[in-house]
Tab-separated table of C-alpha atoms in Angstrom:
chain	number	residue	atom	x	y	z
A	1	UNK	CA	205.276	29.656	37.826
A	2	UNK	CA	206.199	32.050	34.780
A	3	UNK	CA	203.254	34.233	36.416
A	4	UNK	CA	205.142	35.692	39.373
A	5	UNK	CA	203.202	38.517	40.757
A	6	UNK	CA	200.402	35.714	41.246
A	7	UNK	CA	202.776	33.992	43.718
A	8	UNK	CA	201.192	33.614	47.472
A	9	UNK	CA	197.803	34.755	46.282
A	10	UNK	CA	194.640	32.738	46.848
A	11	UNK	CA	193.304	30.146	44.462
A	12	UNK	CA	190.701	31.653	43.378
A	13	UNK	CA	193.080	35.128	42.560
A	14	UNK	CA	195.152	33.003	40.342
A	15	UNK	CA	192.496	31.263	38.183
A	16	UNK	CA	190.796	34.194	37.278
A	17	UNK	CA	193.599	36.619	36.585
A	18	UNK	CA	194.748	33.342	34.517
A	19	UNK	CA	191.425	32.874	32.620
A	20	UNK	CA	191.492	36.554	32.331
A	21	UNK	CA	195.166	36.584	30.541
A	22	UNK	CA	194.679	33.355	28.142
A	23	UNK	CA	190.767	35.260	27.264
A	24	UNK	CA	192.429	38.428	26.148
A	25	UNK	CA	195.652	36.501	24.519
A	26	UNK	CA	193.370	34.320	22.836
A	27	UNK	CA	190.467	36.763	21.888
A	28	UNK	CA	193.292	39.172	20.252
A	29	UNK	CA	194.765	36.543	18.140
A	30	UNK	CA	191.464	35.688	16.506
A	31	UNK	CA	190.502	38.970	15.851
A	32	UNK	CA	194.219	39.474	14.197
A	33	UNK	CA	193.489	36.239	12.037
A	34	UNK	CA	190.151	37.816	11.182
A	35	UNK	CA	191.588	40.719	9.695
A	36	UNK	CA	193.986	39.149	8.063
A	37	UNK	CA	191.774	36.831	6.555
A	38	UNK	CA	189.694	39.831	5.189
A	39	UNK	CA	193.056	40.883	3.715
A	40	UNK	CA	192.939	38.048	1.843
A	41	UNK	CA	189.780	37.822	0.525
A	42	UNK	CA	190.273	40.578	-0.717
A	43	UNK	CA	193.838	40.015	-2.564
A	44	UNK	CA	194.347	38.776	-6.329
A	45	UNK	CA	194.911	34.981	-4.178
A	46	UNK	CA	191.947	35.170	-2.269
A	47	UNK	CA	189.803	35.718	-5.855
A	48	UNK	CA	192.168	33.028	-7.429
A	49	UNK	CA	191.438	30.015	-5.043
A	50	UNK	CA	187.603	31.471	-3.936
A	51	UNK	CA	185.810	28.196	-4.057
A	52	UNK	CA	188.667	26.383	-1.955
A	53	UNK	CA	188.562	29.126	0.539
A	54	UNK	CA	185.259	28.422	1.382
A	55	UNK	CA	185.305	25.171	1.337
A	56	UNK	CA	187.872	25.607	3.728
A	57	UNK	CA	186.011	27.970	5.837
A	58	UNK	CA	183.105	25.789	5.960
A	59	UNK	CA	184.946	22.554	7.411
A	60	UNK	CA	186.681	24.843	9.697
A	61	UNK	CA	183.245	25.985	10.571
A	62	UNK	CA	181.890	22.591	10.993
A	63	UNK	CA	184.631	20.732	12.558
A	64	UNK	CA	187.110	23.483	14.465
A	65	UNK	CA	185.530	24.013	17.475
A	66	UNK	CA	186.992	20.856	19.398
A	67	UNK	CA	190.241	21.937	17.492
A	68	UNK	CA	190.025	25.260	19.292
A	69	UNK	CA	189.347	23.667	22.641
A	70	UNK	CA	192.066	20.956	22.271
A	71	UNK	CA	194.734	23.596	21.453
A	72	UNK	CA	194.466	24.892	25.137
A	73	UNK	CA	195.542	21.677	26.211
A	74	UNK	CA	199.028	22.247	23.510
A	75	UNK	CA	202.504	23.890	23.627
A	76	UNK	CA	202.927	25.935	21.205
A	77	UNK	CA	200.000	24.921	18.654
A	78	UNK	CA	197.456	27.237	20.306
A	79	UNK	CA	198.341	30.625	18.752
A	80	UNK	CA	198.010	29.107	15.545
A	81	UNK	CA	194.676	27.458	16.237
A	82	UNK	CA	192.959	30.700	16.710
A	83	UNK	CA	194.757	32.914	14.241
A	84	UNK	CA	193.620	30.415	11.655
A	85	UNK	CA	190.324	30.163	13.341
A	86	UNK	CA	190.201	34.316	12.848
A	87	UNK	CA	191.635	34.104	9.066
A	88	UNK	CA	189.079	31.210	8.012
A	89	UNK	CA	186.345	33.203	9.824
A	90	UNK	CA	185.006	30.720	12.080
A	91	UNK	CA	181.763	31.869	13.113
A	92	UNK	CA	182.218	33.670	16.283
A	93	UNK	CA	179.906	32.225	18.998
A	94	UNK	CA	181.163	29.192	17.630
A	95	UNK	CA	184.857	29.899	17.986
A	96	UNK	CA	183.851	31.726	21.364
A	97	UNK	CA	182.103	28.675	23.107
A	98	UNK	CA	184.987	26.522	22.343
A	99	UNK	CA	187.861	28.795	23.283
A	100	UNK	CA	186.436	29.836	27.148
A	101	UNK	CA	186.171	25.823	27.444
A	102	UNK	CA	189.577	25.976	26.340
A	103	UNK	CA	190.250	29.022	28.226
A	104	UNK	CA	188.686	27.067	31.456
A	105	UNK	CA	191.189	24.207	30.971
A	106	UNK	CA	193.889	26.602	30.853
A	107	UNK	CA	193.833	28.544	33.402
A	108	UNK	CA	192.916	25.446	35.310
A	109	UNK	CA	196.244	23.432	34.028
A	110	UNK	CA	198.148	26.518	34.704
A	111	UNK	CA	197.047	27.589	38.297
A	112	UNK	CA	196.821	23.992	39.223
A	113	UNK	CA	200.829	23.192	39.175
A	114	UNK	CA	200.211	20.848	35.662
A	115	UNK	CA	202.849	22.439	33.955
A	116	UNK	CA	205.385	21.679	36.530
A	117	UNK	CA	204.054	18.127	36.625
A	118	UNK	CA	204.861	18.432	32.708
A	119	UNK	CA	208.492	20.386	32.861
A	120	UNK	CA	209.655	17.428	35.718
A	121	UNK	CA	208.136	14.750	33.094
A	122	UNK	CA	210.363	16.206	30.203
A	123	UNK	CA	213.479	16.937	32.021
A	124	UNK	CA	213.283	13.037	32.906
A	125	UNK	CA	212.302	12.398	29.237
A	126	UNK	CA	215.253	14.002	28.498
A	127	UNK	CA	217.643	12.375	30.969
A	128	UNK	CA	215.739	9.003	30.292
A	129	UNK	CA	213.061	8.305	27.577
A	130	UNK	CA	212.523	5.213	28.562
A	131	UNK	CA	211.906	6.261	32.267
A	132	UNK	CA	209.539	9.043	30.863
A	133	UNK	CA	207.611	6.596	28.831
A	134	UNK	CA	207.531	3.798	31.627
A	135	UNK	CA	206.190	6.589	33.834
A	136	UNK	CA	203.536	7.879	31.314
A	137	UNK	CA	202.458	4.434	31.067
A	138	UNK	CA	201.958	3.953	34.611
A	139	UNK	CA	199.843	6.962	35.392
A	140	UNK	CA	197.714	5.726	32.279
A	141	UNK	CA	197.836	2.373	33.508
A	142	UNK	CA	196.240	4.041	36.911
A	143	UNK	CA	193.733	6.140	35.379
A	144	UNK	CA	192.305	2.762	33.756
A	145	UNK	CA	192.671	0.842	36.885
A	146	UNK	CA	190.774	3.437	38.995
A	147	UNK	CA	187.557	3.512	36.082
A	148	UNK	CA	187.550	-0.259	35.448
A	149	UNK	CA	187.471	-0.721	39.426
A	150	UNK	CA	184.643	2.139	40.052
A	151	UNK	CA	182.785	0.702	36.767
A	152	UNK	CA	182.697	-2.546	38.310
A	153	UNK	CA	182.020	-0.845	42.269
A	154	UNK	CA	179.084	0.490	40.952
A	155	UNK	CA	178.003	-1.882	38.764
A	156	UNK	CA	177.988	-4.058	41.400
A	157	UNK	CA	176.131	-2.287	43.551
C-alpha cells in the first residue's frame, strides 16, 4: 500500500482518509484547469479559435461526466481528465457528481487491495503475456458464468 501511515487501521479509517485524499487531489486539479482555461480565453488563441472552444466546451459539457467517472478507474489518465474538465469549464455540479462517484470507486479500489490484484496481474503480464491474458480471460469468463447462471436461477424461479 503506497499509503503507509493507513497500515493496521480499520476499514472504515482507510476509505475515508482515501476518499478524502483523491477529493482534494482531484478537486485541486480542476480548479487549476479552470484557471487556466480562463487564461486562455482570454489570450490572442482563445479569441482566434472562439467558436471551436465552445463547441468544445459544450460536448465536454454534455458528454464528460462518465469520462470523469471512468478516469478513477485509470492509471495515469485521471489528472488529465479533470484538468481538462477545469480548462473546458465543465459545469461544476456536473463535473462534481461525476468525480465523488469516481472518487467512491477510488478509494474503494484502493483500500480494497485492487491495486495489488493489478501490480501481481502485470508483473505476470510481464513475465508471461500470454499467462496474463489467459488469466484475464478466465476471471471474465467467471464473471459471465456467475450472471448467466443467477439470470437463469432466478428466472427460473
Amino acid at each position: 500500500m503506497p499509503y503507509e501511515f493507513l497500515e493496521g487501521r480499520p476499514f472504515w479509517v482507510v476509505y475515508l482518509s482515501l476518499l478524502g485524499i483523491v477529493f482534494a487531489r482531484a478537486q485541486a486539479t480542476y480548479w487549476l484547469g479552470r484557471g487556466l482555461g480562463a487564461g486562455v480565453h482570454r489570450s490572442r488563441l482563445g479569441q482566434r479559435i472562439g467558436p471551436r472552444l465552445e463547441h468544445a466546451e459544450n460536448l465536454i459539457n454534455r458528454y464528460g461526466p462518465p469520462a470523469v467517472t471512468l478516469s478513477f478507474l485509470t492509471i495515469g489518465i485521471q489528472t488529465a481528465v479533470n484538468l481538462t474538465s477545469g480548462a473546458m469549464r465543465m459545469r461544476f455540479v456536473r463535473y462534481l457528481i461525476a468525480m465523488f462517484v469516481g472518487c467512491l470507486a477510488w478509494a474503494a479500489i484502493y483500500s480494497l487491495g485492487g491495486m495489488a490484484v493489478l501490480a501481481a496481474w502485470w508483473g505476470l503480464f510481464l513475465h508471461s503475456p500470454w499467462a496474463a491474458t489467459a488469466a484475464a480471460a478466465a476471471v471474465i469468463a467467471a464473471v459471465v458464468g456467475v450472471k448467466t447462471w443467477r439470470k437463469r436461477r432466478s428466472a427460473a424461479a
